[in-house]
Amino acid sequence: MGSVFRASKTLKTRKYLFPLPSISIPFDAFGSCLRYCSHSRQNSKESAPIDLSRYPVEKIRNFSIIAHVDHGKSTLADRLLELTGTIKRGHGQPQYLDKLQVERERGITVKAQTATMFHKHKFHGCNEPLSFLLNLIDTPGHVDFSYEVSRSLAACQGALLVVDAAQGVQAQTVANFYLAFESNLTIIPVINKIDQPTADPDRVKAQLKSMFDLEPSDALLTSAKTGQGLEHVLPAVIERIPPPPGSSGSPLRMLLLDSYYDEYKGVICHVAIVDGALRKGDKISSAATGQAYEVLDVGIMHPELTPTGVLLSGQVGYVVTGMRSTKEARIGDTLYHTRTTVEPLPGFKPAKHMVFSGLYPADGSDFEALNHAIERLTCNDASVSITKESSTALGLGFRCGFLGLLHMDVFHQRLEQEYGAHVISTVPTVPYIFEYSDGSKVEVQNPAALPSNPKKRVTACWEPTVIATIIIPSEYVGPVITLCSERRGQQLEYSFIDSQRAFMKYRLPLREIVVDFYNELKSITSGYASFDYEDSEYQQSDLVKLDILLNGLPVDAMATIVHNLKAQRVGRELVDKLKKFIDRQMFEITIQAAIGSKVIARETISAMRKNVLAKCYGGDVTRKRKLLEKQKEGKKRMKRVGSVDIPQEAFHQLLKVS
């Protein structure tokens, strides 16, 4: 047989026959294909499909891991996946469930991830061990991603509350405990990192008892790093956490927990089956949109997408329905079988955006590329709000709403890393409410958009506040109280956890903490403070709009809203920083900070001048004066028509102004 096999076909249309060109295929390629196919068949025989019918509701446990940042959630999740054989030991990828580059670089969890595990457990008095299906949900710890935590807890009946044996209870430990407590979850305390030299498990047990009324005897002592004590974790999950409530005989109801976009499969929805069963090929409908879909693929995360063809009551998995956009997959939606009538599940509160910032391409011609990058990224992060806007200084761009400053920072980093976008971000702002003399109210997310109508004057202003929880070593109480007072804070609670640590609650304006409050808090407490906040109501305040003028023209991207008492200081800081970062031009540049028509701060950048007197070695002084006057007139004319270039560094520096 020859070394080349020749294939030729014809393409038939309604009217014509088009001969396709001959394709030369090396004969060795057929051997490779045959070997690949036989290898695939062999693999498919080895990995038999998972039979989920063996796991009724009584044999299912859905639990989450919650903790403060860097208390070992993701490492503990790794060890549990290894213990159950879900992933191989020494897989060479620490924090297996942290799949984003930004998560690995920063050492934080941004997206909640789900993994299904199978574990055999022998109860006391039983002869044979029983096999259980465990759904583990690894959640973020930072306050900005508490929305992810609340969604994850909705699919769980219990939670592992992980606390560092050396650091003890921290601010986000408190916040996440109450999230789980309000969801009526069974809480299992896990004291982690007991292998550290500074570990003090007894002190941490006392803190758990005094703050959360958790019994010290219920706490598990573990070290996720060395594996010490981990053999008690899964038995505790099976014995203490109840199975999910739900009826397999009822009509299908499933809760949509999360969604993301895959280039090959389309929108992949993470769901929790509350009642009934879901099978491939079923027709399902959305309670929120009313649209109907066909189930193209269904399965579990084990830990990657593993098709099973079915999901039964109490189980957590994924569904592919052919949705074209994540906007169709509304988080908290109830999905059910078409042509059935069900009561929708409670769902979640919509995400509340706390911080707003403008995003503009560094090069104005890259707007379409930035638009495409943001569309792709928001497919995998539906908690960001995006609206288009234009700025006279920066051109076309977007006004984006984020859950917090870290959320904004992570979004920017993902834009740059995953899509190569170069962006300029404006000063982050918070939403304010202004009331005018005619009784009308307007919510302002972009300070530049605040109407300045001389016929209507502002009669009242409201700004959002937060309830901040701060846990610090006792010796830093004085400096922290001073810091909170400077930021217009109101003390709500002050107590001592033990002899070494103090617990404080403050009501603070969101604008005061959104930029650099956490950095200052860490600085004055030598890094020992922990900080968490939750949004509260609006409070009335004396607010003014602060404009930045360059040569008398306002720069809308630099406008900000500040408290009247701080306007003078903030204006002075802004013009000082701009003077450092704006390059000298051929004409004089005047930088001003103004409230309405009143200028409160000013700096001047002198023009670059050519020495026009260099060629004058003598003669009458009127000749020199004439040359200087001519130069002066030229500079005036240039100032009228010239535009001031604002470097990107100037915008970054403005982020640091409180």
XYZ file of C-alpha atoms in Angstrom, residues 143-447:
305
model
C -15.395 41.602 52.650
C -15.724 42.736 49.022
C -16.733 39.213 48.021
C -19.236 38.539 50.819
C -21.899 38.403 48.073
C -20.149 35.248 46.781
C -20.209 33.843 50.329
C -23.948 34.490 50.814
C -24.739 32.763 47.484
C -22.622 29.761 48.426
C -24.211 29.377 51.860
C -27.664 29.210 50.261
C -26.733 25.801 48.811
C -25.352 24.457 52.114
C -26.680 23.020 55.349
C -23.433 23.438 57.272
C -20.134 25.303 57.344
C -16.588 24.749 58.567
C -15.601 27.946 60.403
C -11.800 27.990 60.070
C -9.838 30.082 62.591
C -6.061 30.564 62.672
C -4.634 29.064 65.884
C -2.148 31.943 66.200
C -4.201 34.953 65.056
C -7.515 33.897 66.587
C -10.902 35.414 65.713
C -10.614 38.219 63.165
C -13.100 40.755 61.782
C -14.169 38.716 58.769
C -14.479 35.614 60.963
C -17.192 37.538 62.814
C -18.916 38.682 59.594
C -18.870 35.223 57.978
C -20.070 33.537 61.196
C -23.162 35.743 61.280
C -23.806 35.132 57.566
C -23.837 31.389 58.285
C -25.802 31.831 61.531
C -28.526 33.866 59.791
C -28.773 31.105 57.154
C -29.463 28.556 59.970
C -26.409 26.470 59.104
C -24.735 23.967 61.392
C -21.336 25.465 62.240
C -18.308 23.268 62.933
C -15.358 25.273 64.346
C -11.965 24.235 62.953
C -8.844 25.650 64.601
C -6.205 25.487 61.855
C -2.397 25.931 61.761
C -1.827 24.269 65.145
C 1.705 23.367 63.958
C 2.832 27.011 64.187
C 5.179 27.922 67.071
C 2.861 30.776 68.169
C -0.311 28.663 68.059
C -2.535 28.896 71.155
C -5.627 26.711 70.566
C -6.943 27.129 74.134
C -7.059 30.934 73.754
C -8.887 30.580 70.413
C -11.412 28.155 71.969
C -12.127 30.732 74.680
C -12.665 33.411 71.995
C -15.095 31.160 70.092
C -17.035 30.575 73.317
C -17.189 34.250 74.348
C -18.014 35.688 70.900
C -20.129 32.970 69.245
C -21.144 30.700 72.151
C -19.546 27.704 70.389
C -18.602 24.845 72.700
C -14.805 24.415 73.009
C -15.195 20.628 72.921
C -16.786 20.860 69.436
C -13.702 22.497 67.892
C -11.469 20.391 65.639
C -7.695 20.954 65.897
C -6.002 20.660 62.497
C -3.022 21.644 60.419
C -3.914 21.674 56.732
C -0.238 22.081 55.883
C 1.029 18.951 57.681
C -2.225 16.947 57.594
C -2.507 16.731 61.380
C -6.061 16.171 62.629
C -7.657 16.142 59.160
C -8.995 12.601 59.627
C -11.650 14.019 62.002
C -12.998 16.689 59.618
C -15.072 14.625 57.169
C -16.560 12.348 59.873
C -17.657 15.509 61.713
C -19.226 16.846 58.500
C -21.182 13.612 57.963
C -22.300 13.184 61.579
C -23.058 16.810 62.561
C -24.382 18.430 59.348
C -27.946 17.426 58.390
C -28.804 16.191 54.890
C -30.412 18.725 52.532
C -34.176 19.151 52.876
C -35.992 18.248 49.706
C -38.316 15.751 48.144
C -37.297 13.623 45.181
C -40.964 13.034 44.317
C -41.882 16.731 44.061
C -41.745 18.777 40.835
C -38.287 20.037 39.905
C -37.076 23.236 41.602
C -33.442 24.245 41.392
C -31.636 27.361 42.578
C -29.240 29.111 40.194
C -26.121 29.820 42.283
C -23.619 31.136 39.765
C -22.817 31.227 36.070
C -19.847 31.826 33.822
C -19.190 31.839 30.108
C -17.221 29.082 28.360
C -16.056 29.582 24.768
C -17.035 26.054 23.751
C -20.085 25.229 25.872
C -21.631 28.688 26.245
C -23.117 29.698 29.609
C -22.476 27.125 32.344
C -24.859 27.430 35.302
C -24.050 26.153 38.804
C -27.260 24.927 40.410
C -28.528 23.298 43.596
C -31.413 20.837 43.134
C -33.913 21.604 45.909
C -36.741 19.269 44.800
C -37.197 16.697 42.056
C -34.638 15.530 39.493
C -33.055 16.980 36.344
C -32.053 14.875 33.339
C -30.318 15.572 30.081
C -32.855 16.444 27.387
C -35.391 17.913 29.846
C -37.134 21.170 28.985
C -36.738 23.745 31.763
C -37.989 27.304 32.255
C -36.758 30.317 34.207
C -39.054 31.846 36.835
C -37.370 35.253 36.385
C -37.398 35.573 32.589
C -40.003 32.987 31.543
C -37.701 31.668 28.820
C -37.523 27.937 28.111
C -34.364 25.913 27.439
C -33.345 22.349 26.691
C -30.798 20.706 28.997
C -27.844 19.898 26.729
C -25.480 18.704 29.444
C -25.736 18.102 33.169
C -23.236 16.847 35.712
C -21.095 17.523 38.769
C -17.771 19.253 39.451
C -15.449 16.372 40.358
C -13.522 18.728 40.572
C -13.672 19.476 36.818
C -16.925 19.271 34.836
C -17.981 15.602 34.875
C -21.156 14.699 32.922
C -23.569 12.400 34.783
C -26.733 12.811 32.709
C -28.788 13.442 35.826
C -28.889 15.533 39.034
C -31.103 14.396 41.889
C -32.685 16.143 44.862
C -30.152 17.682 47.262
C -27.259 17.561 44.800
C -25.167 20.471 43.516
C -23.830 20.499 39.954
C -23.764 22.280 36.622
C -26.204 22.631 33.737
C -25.579 23.668 30.119
C -28.732 24.915 28.394
C -27.523 26.854 25.372
C -27.932 30.263 27.004
C -26.066 32.835 24.933
C -25.352 35.372 27.663
C -24.881 35.306 31.428
C -27.509 38.085 31.569
C -30.086 35.360 30.915
C -28.765 33.422 33.921
C -29.961 35.578 36.797
C -28.317 34.666 40.076
C -30.906 33.419 42.589
C -33.375 32.437 39.866
C -35.566 29.338 40.183
C -35.445 26.868 37.274
C -38.196 24.283 36.862
C -39.643 21.844 34.334
C -41.601 23.547 31.573
C -45.393 23.092 31.836
C -45.282 22.619 35.602
C -46.267 25.143 38.267
C -43.945 25.647 41.235
C -43.428 28.216 43.990
C -40.195 30.181 43.233
C -37.388 29.899 45.785
C -36.510 33.007 47.848
C -33.297 33.691 45.887
C -30.811 36.386 46.903
C -30.771 40.114 47.370
C -29.302 41.836 44.304
C -25.642 42.826 44.577
C -25.275 46.318 46.055
C -22.569 48.362 44.371
C -20.559 50.330 46.921
C -17.872 51.942 44.746
C -18.111 53.570 41.301
C -15.206 54.405 39.032
C -14.721 55.487 35.422
C -12.702 53.224 33.102
C -11.186 54.724 29.955
C -8.724 53.326 27.406
C -5.199 54.737 27.833
C -5.242 55.273 24.054
C -8.557 56.718 22.841
C -8.479 54.584 19.690
C -8.636 51.390 21.809
C -12.245 51.946 22.933
C -13.660 49.038 20.925
C -10.968 46.674 22.234
C -11.735 47.756 25.817
C -15.464 47.356 25.182
C -14.899 43.789 23.963
C -12.624 42.964 26.938
C -15.159 44.283 29.478
C -18.004 42.355 27.826
C -15.984 39.134 28.014
C -14.935 39.703 31.619
C -18.409 40.626 32.876
C -19.600 37.288 31.495
C -17.601 35.701 34.338
C -18.240 38.431 36.929
C -21.891 39.403 36.843
C -21.613 41.503 40.047
C -20.097 44.454 38.106
C -22.457 47.086 36.672
C -21.363 48.706 33.398
C -22.741 51.835 31.681
C -21.140 53.807 28.866
C -20.166 57.438 29.443
C -18.016 60.124 27.819
C -15.568 62.601 29.294
C -14.206 65.756 27.691
C -10.778 64.948 29.143
C -10.610 61.193 28.496
C -13.087 60.544 25.667
C -15.397 57.512 25.553
C -15.340 55.134 28.490
C -17.415 53.260 31.063
C -18.849 53.959 34.509
C -18.424 50.746 36.518
C -19.987 49.795 39.849
C -18.065 47.448 42.171
C -18.725 45.744 45.489
C -15.643 47.358 47.031
C -12.155 48.707 46.381
C -10.463 45.282 46.233
C -13.158 44.111 43.805
C -12.331 47.134 41.611
C -8.598 46.435 41.839
C -9.067 42.752 40.940
C -11.292 43.698 37.972
C -8.604 46.073 36.654
C -5.895 43.431 37.082
C -7.938 40.797 35.253
C -8.569 43.243 32.392
C -4.828 43.778 31.995
C -3.708 40.159 32.506
C -6.408 38.214 30.680
C -7.224 40.669 27.879
C -4.144 42.927 27.602
C -6.217 46.101 28.110
C -4.489 49.336 29.195
C -6.904 51.523 31.146
C -7.079 54.808 33.059
C -9.351 54.694 36.103
C -10.846 57.786 37.706
C -11.085 58.499 41.426
C -13.440 55.942 43.026
C -16.656 57.508 44.291
C -19.731 56.346 46.178
C -23.404 57.044 45.359
C -24.809 60.230 46.934
C -28.349 61.637 47.079
C -28.946 65.392 46.571
C -32.216 67.207 47.210
C -32.998 70.517 45.471
C -35.115 73.490 46.483
C -38.020 72.304 44.319
C -38.183 69.012 46.275
C -36.636 66.835 43.532
C -33.996 64.251 44.464
C -31.208 62.823 42.304
C -28.758 59.974 42.942
C -25.244 60.872 41.808
C -22.712 58.139 40.997
C -20.440 60.309 38.870
C -19.536 63.712 40.442
